[in-house]
Coordinates of C-alpha atoms in Angstrom, one line a residue:
Chain A
M11 CA -21.7 -81.7 -93.6
S12 CA -23.7 -78.5 -94.4
I13 CA -25.9 -80.3 -96.9
S14 CA -26.8 -83.2 -94.6
G15 CA -27.5 -80.6 -91.8
K16 CA -29.8 -78.8 -94.1
M17 CA -31.7 -81.9 -95.0
Q18 CA -31.9 -82.8 -91.3
Q19 CA -33.4 -79.3 -90.6
E20 CA -36.0 -79.7 -93.3
A21 CA -37.0 -83.1 -92.0
V22 CA -38.0 -81.6 -88.7
T23 CA -41.9 -81.5 -88.4
P24 CA -43.5 -78.2 -87.7
A25 CA -44.7 -79.5 -84.3
A26 CA -41.2 -80.4 -83.3
K27 CA -40.0 -77.0 -84.6
A28 CA -42.3 -75.2 -82.4
E29 CA -41.3 -77.4 -79.4
M30 CA -37.7 -76.8 -80.2
K31 CA -38.0 -72.9 -80.1
P32 CA -39.2 -71.8 -76.6
G33 CA -41.7 -69.1 -77.0
G34 CA -42.3 -69.9 -80.7
G35 CA -46.0 -71.2 -80.9
N36 CA -48.4 -72.4 -78.2
P37 CA -48.9 -76.1 -77.7
P38 CA -51.8 -77.3 -79.7
P39 CA -55.2 -77.3 -77.7
G40 CA -56.0 -80.5 -76.0
T41 CA -52.5 -81.5 -75.4
T42 CA -51.7 -82.0 -71.7
V43 CA -48.3 -80.5 -71.5
R44 CA -47.5 -80.9 -67.8
S45 CA -44.4 -78.6 -67.8
S46 CA -45.0 -76.1 -65.0
R47 CA -45.4 -72.5 -65.7
R48 CA -42.0 -71.8 -64.1
S49 CA -40.1 -74.1 -66.3
R50 CA -41.7 -72.7 -69.4
L51 CA -40.9 -69.1 -68.4
A52 CA -37.3 -70.3 -67.8
K53 CA -37.2 -71.9 -71.2
Q54 CA -38.4 -68.6 -72.8
M55 CA -35.9 -66.6 -70.8
F56 CA -32.9 -68.8 -71.9
P57 CA -31.9 -67.0 -75.0
Y58 CA -32.0 -63.7 -73.2
L59 CA -29.8 -65.2 -70.4
L60 CA -27.3 -66.4 -73.1
L61 CA -27.1 -62.9 -74.7
L62 CA -27.1 -60.9 -71.4
P63 CA -23.3 -60.8 -70.8
T64 CA -22.4 -59.8 -74.3
V65 CA -25.2 -57.2 -74.6
G66 CA -24.4 -55.9 -71.2
L67 CA -20.8 -55.4 -71.8
L68 CA -21.4 -53.9 -75.2
V69 CA -23.8 -51.5 -73.8
T70 CA -21.6 -50.5 -70.9
F71 CA -18.3 -50.3 -72.8
C72 CA -19.3 -49.5 -76.4
I73 CA -22.7 -48.0 -77.0
Y74 CA -23.2 -46.0 -73.8
P75 CA -19.6 -44.5 -74.1
L76 CA -20.3 -43.6 -77.8
A77 CA -23.4 -41.6 -76.7
Q78 CA -21.5 -40.1 -73.9
G79 CA -18.7 -39.2 -76.1
L80 CA -20.9 -37.5 -78.5
F81 CA -22.5 -35.6 -75.7
M82 CA -19.1 -34.6 -74.2
S83 CA -18.2 -33.0 -77.5
L84 CA -20.7 -30.3 -76.7
F85 CA -19.1 -29.4 -73.3
R86 CA -16.1 -27.7 -72.2
R87 CA -14.6 -30.1 -69.6
G88 CA -11.5 -32.0 -68.5
I89 CA -10.8 -35.5 -67.3
V90 CA -10.0 -35.9 -63.7
V91 CA -6.9 -38.1 -63.8
T92 CA -5.8 -37.8 -60.2
E93 CA -7.8 -36.6 -57.3
R94 CA -5.4 -33.8 -56.8
V95 CA -6.2 -32.0 -60.0
P96 CA -9.9 -31.2 -60.1
A97 CA -11.5 -30.5 -63.4
T98 CA -13.7 -27.5 -63.9
W99 CA -17.4 -28.1 -63.9
P100 CA -18.6 -29.1 -67.4
K101 CA -20.0 -26.1 -69.3
F102 CA -22.2 -26.4 -72.3
V103 CA -20.6 -24.8 -75.3
G104 CA -22.7 -26.1 -78.2
F105 CA -20.6 -26.8 -81.4
D106 CA -17.8 -24.6 -80.2
N107 CA -15.5 -27.5 -79.8
F108 CA -16.0 -28.5 -83.5
V109 CA -15.3 -24.9 -84.5
A110 CA -12.2 -24.9 -82.4
V111 CA -11.1 -28.3 -83.9
F112 CA -11.6 -27.1 -87.5
E113 CA -9.8 -23.8 -86.8
D114 CA -6.8 -25.5 -85.2
P115 CA -4.1 -25.7 -87.9
E116 CA -2.3 -28.3 -86.1
F117 CA -5.2 -30.7 -85.9
L118 CA -6.1 -29.9 -89.6
G119 CA -2.5 -30.9 -90.5
V120 CA -2.7 -34.2 -88.5
L121 CA -6.1 -34.9 -90.1
A122 CA -4.7 -34.4 -93.6
R123 CA -1.7 -36.5 -92.8
T124 CA -3.9 -39.3 -91.5
V125 CA -6.1 -39.2 -94.6
G126 CA -2.8 -39.2 -96.7
F127 CA -1.6 -42.2 -94.9
V128 CA -4.9 -44.0 -95.5
V129 CA -4.9 -43.0 -99.3
F130 CA -1.4 -44.3 -99.7
A131 CA -1.3 -47.3 -97.5
V132 CA -4.6 -48.9 -98.4
P133 CA -4.3 -49.3 -102.0
L134 CA -0.6 -50.4 -101.5
V135 CA -1.5 -53.1 -99.0
T136 CA -4.4 -54.2 -101.2
I137 CA -2.2 -54.6 -104.2
V138 CA 0.6 -56.4 -102.1
S139 CA -1.7 -58.7 -100.5
L140 CA -3.4 -59.5 -103.9
L141 CA -0.1 -60.3 -105.4
L142 CA 0.8 -62.5 -102.5
A143 CA -2.4 -64.3 -102.7
L144 CA -2.0 -65.0 -106.4
L145 CA 1.4 -66.2 -105.8
L146 CA 0.5 -68.4 -102.9
K147 CA -3.1 -69.6 -103.7
K148 CA -2.0 -72.8 -105.2
T149 CA -0.8 -75.5 -102.7
F150 CA 2.7 -76.8 -103.3
F151 CA 5.2 -78.4 -100.9
G152 CA 5.6 -76.1 -98.0
S153 CA 2.8 -73.6 -99.2
G154 CA 1.1 -73.7 -95.7
A155 CA 4.5 -72.8 -94.1
V156 CA 5.0 -70.0 -96.6
R157 CA 1.6 -68.6 -96.0
A158 CA 2.0 -68.9 -92.2
V159 CA 5.4 -66.9 -92.6
V160 CA 3.6 -64.2 -94.5
F161 CA 0.7 -64.1 -92.1
F162 CA 2.8 -64.1 -88.8
P163 CA 3.7 -60.4 -88.8
A164 CA 0.0 -59.6 -88.5
M165 CA 0.0 -61.6 -85.2
I166 CA 2.8 -59.9 -83.6
S167 CA 2.3 -56.5 -81.8
L168 CA 2.9 -53.4 -84.0
L169 CA 5.2 -52.2 -81.2
I170 CA 7.5 -55.1 -81.9
T171 CA 7.2 -54.6 -85.7
G172 CA 8.3 -51.0 -85.0
V173 CA 11.3 -52.1 -82.9
V174 CA 12.6 -54.6 -85.6
W175 CA 12.2 -52.0 -88.4
K176 CA 13.7 -49.2 -86.4
W177 CA 16.6 -51.4 -86.0
L178 CA 16.7 -52.4 -89.7
F179 CA 16.3 -48.7 -90.6
G180 CA 19.2 -47.4 -88.5
F181 CA 21.2 -44.8 -90.3
N182 CA 24.8 -45.9 -89.6
S183 CA 24.2 -49.4 -88.3
G184 CA 21.1 -50.5 -90.0
L185 CA 21.1 -53.6 -92.2
I186 CA 19.1 -51.8 -95.0
N187 CA 21.5 -49.0 -95.4
Y188 CA 24.3 -51.6 -95.4
V189 CA 22.7 -53.6 -98.2
L190 CA 22.2 -50.3 -100.1
S191 CA 26.0 -49.5 -99.5
L192 CA 26.9 -52.7 -101.2
V193 CA 25.4 -51.4 -104.5
S194 CA 27.0 -48.2 -103.6
I195 CA 23.9 -46.1 -102.7
E196 CA 24.3 -43.5 -100.0
P197 CA 22.8 -44.1 -96.8
V198 CA 19.2 -43.1 -96.7
P199 CA 17.9 -41.1 -93.6
W200 CA 14.9 -43.4 -93.3
L201 CA 13.7 -42.0 -89.9
Q202 CA 15.6 -38.9 -89.7
D203 CA 13.9 -37.2 -92.6
A204 CA 10.2 -36.1 -92.3
S205 CA 9.0 -37.4 -95.5
M206 CA 11.1 -40.5 -95.5
A207 CA 9.8 -41.2 -92.1
Q208 CA 6.2 -41.1 -93.4
I209 CA 7.1 -43.4 -96.3
A210 CA 8.8 -45.8 -93.8
V211 CA 5.6 -45.9 -91.7
V212 CA 3.5 -46.7 -94.7
L213 CA 6.0 -49.4 -95.9
V214 CA 6.2 -51.1 -92.4
W215 CA 2.4 -50.9 -91.9
V216 CA 2.0 -52.6 -95.2
W217 CA 4.5 -55.4 -94.3
A218 CA 2.8 -55.8 -91.1
N219 CA -0.8 -56.2 -92.4
A220 CA -0.4 -57.7 -96.0
G221 CA -0.4 -61.4 -94.7
F222 CA -3.8 -60.8 -92.9
Y223 CA -5.5 -59.6 -96.0
M224 CA -3.7 -62.1 -98.2
M225 CA -5.5 -64.9 -96.3
I226 CA -8.9 -63.2 -96.9
I227 CA -8.1 -62.9 -100.6
I228 CA -7.0 -66.5 -100.8
T229 CA -10.4 -67.4 -99.5
G230 CA -12.0 -65.3 -102.1
L231 CA -9.9 -66.9 -104.8
T232 CA -11.0 -70.4 -103.8
T233 CA -14.5 -69.5 -104.4
I234 CA -13.8 -68.8 -108.1
P235 CA -14.8 -72.0 -110.1
E236 CA -11.9 -73.6 -111.7
E237 CA -13.9 -74.4 -114.9
L238 CA -13.9 -70.7 -115.8
Y239 CA -10.0 -71.0 -116.0
E240 CA -10.3 -74.2 -118.0
A241 CA -12.6 -72.5 -120.4
A242 CA -10.2 -69.7 -120.8
R243 CA -7.3 -72.1 -121.4
I244 CA -9.2 -74.0 -124.1
D245 CA -9.9 -70.5 -125.7
A246 CA -6.2 -70.0 -125.5
A247 CA -6.6 -66.9 -123.5
S248 CA -3.4 -65.7 -121.9
P249 CA -3.1 -66.0 -118.0
W250 CA -2.9 -62.1 -118.0
R251 CA -6.3 -61.9 -119.8
A252 CA -7.9 -64.5 -117.6
F253 CA -6.7 -62.5 -114.7
W254 CA -8.4 -59.3 -115.9
R255 CA -11.5 -61.0 -117.4
I256 CA -12.1 -63.7 -114.7
T257 CA -10.1 -63.3 -111.4
L258 CA -10.4 -59.5 -110.9
P259 CA -14.1 -59.0 -111.6
L260 CA -15.1 -62.1 -109.4
L261 CA -12.8 -61.0 -106.7
K262 CA -14.3 -57.5 -106.6
P263 CA -16.4 -58.0 -103.4
T264 CA -13.5 -59.5 -101.6
L265 CA -11.1 -56.7 -102.7
S266 CA -13.6 -54.1 -101.6
L267 CA -14.1 -55.7 -98.2
V268 CA -10.2 -55.8 -97.8
M269 CA -10.1 -52.1 -98.8
I270 CA -12.7 -51.2 -96.1
L271 CA -11.1 -53.3 -93.4
A272 CA -7.7 -51.8 -94.2
S273 CA -9.0 -48.3 -94.3
V274 CA -10.7 -48.6 -90.8
E275 CA -7.3 -50.2 -89.6
A276 CA -5.3 -47.4 -91.3
F277 CA -7.2 -44.6 -89.7
K278 CA -6.3 -46.0 -86.4
V279 CA -2.6 -46.1 -87.1
Y280 CA -0.6 -45.3 -83.8
E281 CA 1.1 -48.2 -82.1
L282 CA 3.5 -48.7 -84.9
V283 CA 4.5 -45.1 -84.7
V284 CA 5.3 -45.3 -80.9
S285 CA 8.2 -47.6 -81.5
L286 CA 9.2 -46.8 -85.1
T287 CA 9.5 -43.1 -85.1
G288 CA 8.1 -41.9 -81.8
G289 CA 6.0 -39.4 -83.8
G290 CA 9.2 -37.9 -85.2
P291 CA 11.2 -36.3 -86.6
G292 CA 9.6 -33.3 -85.2
R293 CA 6.0 -34.2 -85.2
S294 CA 5.8 -35.4 -88.7
T295 CA 4.5 -38.9 -88.0
V296 CA 1.8 -37.8 -85.5
Y297 CA -1.5 -39.2 -86.6
L298 CA -5.1 -38.8 -85.4
I299 CA -5.3 -41.3 -82.4
Q300 CA -2.2 -39.7 -80.8
T301 CA -3.6 -36.2 -81.2
I302 CA -6.8 -37.3 -79.5
Y303 CA -5.1 -39.0 -76.8
E304 CA -2.8 -35.9 -76.2
T305 CA -5.6 -33.5 -76.3
A306 CA -7.7 -35.5 -73.8
F307 CA -5.0 -36.3 -71.3
R308 CA -2.3 -33.8 -71.7
K309 CA -4.2 -30.5 -72.2
P310 CA -6.3 -29.0 -69.3
N311 CA -10.0 -28.9 -69.9
A312 CA -9.8 -30.2 -73.4
A313 CA -11.7 -33.5 -73.1
G314 CA -14.6 -31.9 -74.9
I315 CA -12.3 -30.9 -77.9
A316 CA -10.9 -34.5 -77.8
A317 CA -14.4 -35.8 -77.9
A318 CA -15.1 -33.6 -80.9
Q319 CA -12.0 -35.0 -82.5
S320 CA -13.3 -38.5 -81.9
A321 CA -16.7 -37.7 -83.3
I322 CA -15.0 -36.7 -86.5
L323 CA -13.1 -39.9 -86.7
F324 CA -16.2 -41.7 -85.9
V325 CA -18.1 -40.2 -88.7
A326 CA -15.3 -41.1 -91.1
L327 CA -15.4 -44.7 -89.9
L328 CA -19.2 -44.7 -89.9
L329 CA -19.2 -43.8 -93.6
L330 CA -16.7 -46.5 -94.4
T331 CA -18.7 -49.1 -92.6
I332 CA -21.8 -48.1 -94.5
V333 CA -19.9 -48.6 -97.7
Q334 CA -18.8 -52.0 -96.4
L335 CA -22.2 -53.1 -95.6
R336 CA -23.5 -52.0 -99.0
M337 CA -20.8 -53.9 -100.8
S338 CA -21.2 -57.1 -98.7
R339 CA -25.0 -56.9 -99.3
E340 CA -24.3 -56.7 -103.1
K341 CA -22.2 -59.8 -102.7
T342 CA -24.9 -62.1 -101.4
Chain B
M7 CA 2.5 -69.7 -119.3
N8 CA 5.8 -71.4 -118.8
R9 CA 7.4 -68.3 -118.3
A10 CA 5.1 -67.6 -115.3
R11 CA 5.9 -71.0 -113.9
Y12 CA 9.7 -70.3 -114.0
L13 CA 9.1 -67.0 -112.4
R14 CA 7.1 -68.4 -109.4
A15 CA 9.8 -70.2 -107.5
P16 CA 12.1 -67.1 -107.3
L17 CA 9.2 -64.9 -106.4
I18 CA 8.2 -67.3 -103.6
V19 CA 11.8 -67.3 -102.4
L20 CA 11.9 -63.5 -102.4
T21 CA 8.6 -63.2 -100.6
L22 CA 9.8 -65.6 -98.0
A23 CA 13.1 -63.6 -97.6
M24 CA 11.0 -60.3 -97.2
F25 CA 8.8 -61.7 -94.5
L26 CA 11.1 -64.0 -92.7
L27 CA 14.4 -62.0 -92.6
P28 CA 13.2 -59.2 -90.3
P29 CA 12.1 -61.5 -87.5
L30 CA 15.1 -63.7 -88.0
W31 CA 17.5 -60.7 -88.0
L32 CA 15.8 -59.7 -84.7
L33 CA 16.5 -63.2 -83.3
A34 CA 20.1 -63.4 -84.6
S35 CA 20.9 -59.8 -83.3
S36 CA 19.4 -60.7 -79.9
L37 CA 22.0 -63.4 -79.6
K38 CA 24.9 -61.1 -80.4
S39 CA 27.2 -59.5 -77.8
S40 CA 26.5 -55.8 -77.6
K41 CA 29.8 -55.2 -79.5
A42 CA 28.7 -57.4 -82.3
I43 CA 25.3 -55.9 -82.5
F44 CA 26.7 -52.7 -83.7
A45 CA 29.6 -54.2 -85.9
W46 CA 30.1 -52.7 -89.3
P47 CA 29.7 -54.5 -91.7
P48 CA 26.8 -56.2 -89.9
Q49 CA 27.3 -59.8 -89.0
L50 CA 24.6 -61.9 -90.4
L51 CA 24.9 -64.6 -87.8
P52 CA 26.3 -64.2 -84.3
T53 CA 29.8 -65.5 -84.3
S54 CA 29.7 -66.3 -80.6
P55 CA 26.0 -66.6 -79.5
T56 CA 25.5 -65.4 -76.1
L57 CA 22.3 -65.2 -73.9
E58 CA 23.7 -62.2 -72.1
N59 CA 21.0 -59.8 -73.5
F60 CA 18.3 -62.1 -72.4
R61 CA 19.8 -62.1 -68.9
A62 CA 19.9 -58.4 -68.9
A63 CA 16.2 -58.2 -70.1
I64 CA 14.9 -60.8 -67.5
S65 CA 17.0 -59.4 -64.7
Q66 CA 15.3 -56.0 -65.3
D67 CA 13.0 -54.9 -62.4
N68 CA 9.7 -56.7 -62.5
F69 CA 10.1 -58.2 -66.0
G70 CA 8.8 -61.5 -64.8
L71 CA 5.9 -59.6 -63.3
Y72 CA 5.0 -57.8 -66.5
F73 CA 5.0 -61.1 -68.2
Q74 CA 2.6 -62.5 -65.6
N75 CA 0.3 -59.6 -65.9
S76 CA 0.2 -59.9 -69.7
L77 CA -0.5 -63.7 -69.4
F78 CA -3.3 -63.1 -66.9
V79 CA -5.0 -60.5 -69.0
A80 CA -4.6 -62.5 -72.3
V81 CA -5.7 -65.8 -70.7
A82 CA -8.6 -64.4 -68.8
S83 CA -9.7 -62.3 -71.8
A84 CA -9.7 -65.3 -74.1
A85 CA -11.5 -67.5 -71.6
L86 CA -14.2 -64.8 -70.8
S87 CA -14.5 -63.7 -74.6
V88 CA -15.0 -67.2 -75.7
L89 CA -17.5 -68.1 -73.1
I90 CA -19.8 -65.1 -73.7
S91 CA -19.5 -65.2 -77.5
L92 CA -20.4 -68.8 -77.5
M93 CA -23.4 -68.1 -75.4
A94 CA -24.5 -65.2 -77.6
G95 CA -23.7 -67.0 -80.7
Y96 CA -25.8 -69.9 -79.6
A97 CA -28.7 -67.7 -78.8
L98 CA -28.5 -66.0 -82.3
A99 CA -28.0 -69.2 -84.2
K100 CA -30.6 -71.5 -82.8
F101 CA -33.3 -69.5 -81.0
R102 CA -36.2 -67.2 -82.2
F103 CA -37.2 -64.7 -79.7
K104 CA -38.7 -61.3 -79.2
G105 CA -36.4 -58.3 -79.6
E106 CA -34.0 -60.6 -81.7
T107 CA -33.6 -57.8 -84.3
V108 CA -32.8 -55.2 -81.7
I109 CA -30.3 -57.3 -80.0
F110 CA -28.7 -58.1 -83.3
L111 CA -28.5 -54.3 -84.1
I112 CA -27.0 -53.5 -81.0
I113 CA -24.2 -56.1 -81.5
M114 CA -23.8 -54.9 -85.2
S115 CA -23.4 -51.3 -84.2
A116 CA -20.7 -52.2 -81.9
L117 CA -18.9 -53.3 -85.0
M118 CA -18.7 -49.8 -86.1
I119 CA -17.4 -48.5 -82.8
P120 CA -13.6 -49.1 -82.4
L121 CA -12.3 -48.7 -78.9
Q122 CA -10.0 -45.9 -80.2
I123 CA -12.8 -43.4 -80.6
I124 CA -14.4 -43.9 -77.2
L125 CA -11.3 -43.9 -75.2
I126 CA -12.2 -40.9 -73.2
P127 CA -15.7 -41.9 -72.1
I128 CA -14.6 -45.5 -71.4
F129 CA -11.8 -44.1 -69.2
I130 CA -14.4 -42.2 -67.2
I131 CA -16.7 -45.2 -66.9
L132 CA -13.8 -47.4 -65.7
K133 CA -12.9 -44.8 -63.3
E134 CA -16.4 -44.7 -61.9
L135 CA -16.5 -48.5 -61.7
H136 CA -13.1 -48.4 -59.8
L137 CA -11.5 -50.5 -62.7
L138 CA -8.9 -48.0 -63.5
N139 CA -5.4 -49.1 -62.9
T140 CA -6.6 -52.8 -62.5
L141 CA -6.0 -55.6 -64.9
W142 CA -9.7 -56.5 -64.8
G143 CA -10.4 -53.2 -66.5
L144 CA -8.1 -54.4 -69.3
I145 CA -10.1 -57.6 -69.5
L146 CA -13.7 -56.5 -69.1
A147 CA -14.0 -53.5 -71.4
P148 CA -13.0 -55.3 -74.7
A149 CA -14.4 -58.7 -73.7
A150 CA -17.6 -58.6 -75.8
T151 CA -16.7 -58.3 -79.5
P152 CA -19.1 -58.6 -82.4
T153 CA -16.4 -60.5 -84.3
G154 CA -16.4 -63.2 -81.6
V155 CA -20.3 -63.4 -81.6
F156 CA -20.3 -63.8 -85.4
I157 CA -17.6 -66.5 -85.4
M158 CA -19.7 -68.5 -83.0
R159 CA -22.9 -67.9 -84.7
Q160 CA -21.6 -68.9 -88.1
Y161 CA -20.2 -72.2 -86.6
I162 CA -23.1 -73.1 -84.4
R163 CA -25.4 -72.8 -87.4
S164 CA -23.8 -75.9 -88.9
I165 CA -24.6 -78.0 -85.8
P166 CA -27.8 -79.9 -86.9
D167 CA -30.9 -78.9 -85.1
S168 CA -31.9 -82.6 -84.7
L169 CA -29.3 -83.1 -82.0
L170 CA -30.7 -80.3 -79.9
E171 CA -34.2 -81.4 -80.5
A172 CA -33.3 -85.1 -79.5
A173 CA -31.9 -83.9 -76.2
R174 CA -34.9 -81.7 -75.6
I175 CA -37.2 -84.6 -76.0
D176 CA -35.2 -86.5 -73.5
G177 CA -36.0 -83.6 -71.2
T178 CA -32.4 -82.4 -70.9
P179 CA -32.3 -78.9 -69.4
E180 CA -31.3 -76.1 -71.6
W181 CA -28.0 -75.3 -69.8
R182 CA -27.0 -79.0 -70.1
I183 CA -27.6 -78.9 -73.8
F184 CA -25.4 -75.9 -74.0
L185 CA -22.5 -77.5 -72.1
R186 CA -22.8 -81.1 -73.3
I187 CA -23.7 -80.5 -77.0
I188 CA -22.9 -76.9 -78.1
V189 CA -19.6 -76.5 -76.3
P190 CA -17.9 -79.8 -77.4
L191 CA -19.1 -79.5 -80.9
S192 CA -17.7 -75.9 -81.2
I193 CA -14.2 -76.8 -80.3
P194 CA -12.6 -75.6 -83.7
A195 CA -14.4 -72.2 -83.4
I196 CA -13.5 -72.0 -79.7
A197 CA -9.8 -72.6 -80.5
A198 CA -9.8 -70.0 -83.2
L199 CA -11.5 -67.3 -81.1
A200 CA -9.4 -68.1 -78.0
A201 CA -6.2 -67.9 -80.0
F202 CA -7.1 -64.6 -81.7
T203 CA -8.4 -63.0 -78.5
F204 CA -5.2 -64.0 -76.6
V205 CA -3.1 -62.6 -79.3
W206 CA -5.1 -59.2 -79.5
R207 CA -4.9 -58.7 -75.8
W208 CA -1.3 -59.8 -75.6
N209 CA -0.6 -57.1 -78.2
D210 CA -2.6 -54.4 -76.7
Y211 CA -0.7 -51.2 -76.2
L212 CA -2.8 -48.0 -76.2
W213 CA -5.4 -49.4 -73.9
P214 CA -3.0 -50.5 -70.9
Y215 CA -1.0 -47.3 -71.5
L216 CA -4.2 -45.3 -70.8
L217 CA -5.5 -47.4 -68.0
I218 CA -2.5 -48.4 -66.1
T219 CA -0.4 -46.0 -64.2
D220 CA 0.8 -48.3 -61.4
Q221 CA 4.1 -49.9 -62.6
S222 CA 3.4 -53.1 -60.8
K223 CA 0.4 -53.6 -63.1
W224 CA 2.3 -53.0 -66.3
T225 CA 2.0 -55.5 -69.2
V226 CA 4.9 -56.5 -71.4
Q227 CA 4.0 -54.0 -74.1
L228 CA 4.1 -51.2 -71.6
A229 CA 7.7 -52.2 -70.5
L230 CA 8.6 -52.5 -74.1
A231 CA 7.3 -49.0 -75.1
N232 CA 9.1 -47.6 -71.9
N233 CA 12.4 -49.1 -73.2
V234 CA 11.7 -47.7 -76.8
G235 CA 10.8 -44.2 -75.5
Q236 CA 14.1 -43.8 -73.8
W237 CA 16.3 -41.3 -75.3
D238 CA 19.2 -43.5 -75.4
I239 CA 17.9 -46.9 -76.4
N240 CA 19.5 -49.9 -74.8
W241 CA 19.3 -52.0 -78.1
P242 CA 20.8 -55.3 -76.9
R243 CA 18.3 -55.5 -74.0
L244 CA 15.4 -54.1 -76.2
L245 CA 16.0 -56.7 -79.0
A246 CA 16.0 -59.6 -76.4
M247 CA 12.9 -58.2 -74.7
S248 CA 11.1 -58.2 -78.1
V249 CA 12.1 -61.8 -78.8
L250 CA 10.8 -62.9 -75.4
S251 CA 7.6 -61.0 -75.9
V252 CA 7.0 -62.7 -79.2
I253 CA 7.4 -66.2 -77.9
P254 CA 3.9 -66.7 -76.4
T255 CA 2.4 -65.7 -79.7
L256 CA 4.7 -67.7 -81.7
V257 CA 4.0 -70.9 -79.7
L258 CA 0.3 -70.3 -79.9
F259 CA 0.5 -69.5 -83.6
I260 CA 2.4 -72.6 -84.5
S261 CA 0.3 -74.9 -82.4
L262 CA -3.0 -73.4 -83.6
Q263 CA -2.2 -72.3 -87.0
R264 CA -5.1 -74.4 -88.6
Y265 CA -7.5 -72.7 -86.3
F266 CA -6.2 -69.2 -87.0
M267 CA -6.8 -69.8 -90.7
S268 CA -10.3 -71.3 -90.3
G269 CA -11.2 -68.5 -87.9
L270 CA -10.3 -66.0 -90.4
L271 CA -12.5 -67.6 -93.0
S272 CA -15.6 -67.4 -90.9
G273 CA -14.9 -64.0 -89.2
A274 CA -12.9 -62.2 -91.8
T275 CA -12.5 -59.1 -89.5
K276 CA -9.7 -58.0 -87.4
E277 CA -10.8 -56.4 -84.2

């Protein structure tokens, strides 16, 4: 399909090409193109009209808000949620909000915890999805169904995932502690103990996302030429060696893409926590997004501070995206 | 080598169990009586399955309305998102025009700006546009996605130029070329993006939580979170609600599974 498409593309004559692209090249002199000026203008405008809704919405709801958010971080102001509670007039404070954010021990705690979450969850989800991909890359009877089962958790809301696992993690009535009791292990306070709860969030997050990244890795695996493995087999190399010498190096771009995507996703961890732990016990599973939200909407006149917190998150994500772009450029 | 082959089957069974058991356990539990739900030792399968929990979930105030709201948001989002991504993807795949690089950069930069970090300004903008507390606010703000544009662009590139050229020589107006050639030929990409958008919007939580205060405009996720947040959780009802809320996703997933996978291959990004 793609090859024939390419050939057809190449077969197009330059004149036809100019004809095909409105605005690309003037008609050669002497030709009596009778298309009126208006219809030619309409033709030239066509791609812009096609792009208008997307660009308009992106500017309104993405680019302009980003600029406004960065601007807001320099002001002391609140958000008027209801008409009855007026916010004070925005007051320019320079970088005071950033100073305040970095002097706030609670925020620093949340930031450290979020980074910790990313540092634990991302390598774990990458390894798990790589193992799943290696296990399920070959087609066998029912392989599509098995892949779909593993992929499905990524399609349900993290809120539901949280509900299911909160139920499974139950202290006195949960299935997990029951299974543990069968092998005479004391019930584990999965969601009652601060550090156990953080581990639980990581585990459930990995469970929920692994299928998605597995699919990406399987795609990457299918691009590795089979001949390389055949050559390895002829050389009597062990599968283990083939994995380290062939699979892993050739899969590096895919794996780094997965790690970057997962990092961005992990920085935004929040929905899962709502239903799994509710941020508790205490405030031990409160992460960045929840803090930003609470600062903006629960504290008076703190929208500027929340904007500064968002700006810090933005810089972190921007760095990650730049790394991603670098790596995907290396790939091609 | 042989050893690895013998290990495969048990590993696959183990994987299946790990990913299949939690949802199945949810389903089984939702069919148990409230007494059996808390039975110790836990019953694996409901001894006397009952739909009582589902009745309790549905008879809750406005549960049908929340479902309707969620469906409206998800369907309208999918339709809108597909339409505008298709248009933009077509422009970027098949036209050369001034400012193409700038527009491409605008779309690319949106890729780096997740909704979560611009919550506050968007909240203010939606307030100024009088879209706060409306379902349209939930639909419009995230409608344009770079992911959608990229999926469409990739796909439309594979449509041969000669088809478009032939139509142009016949004097077909541009909008008709779009509707009669591009749209029908892009059905697989449309299905993939529509399915993904539906699922993303159906699952949204933070966004509606922020935007919607009026309870008559709640989505299913908000109703769910409200039940989770209660100090004393009504587990039988919550489990049944969870099962109900997954049904549309499950139906869509099973019927469009092929497209989900191919959409992943071309997009390779989650929103």
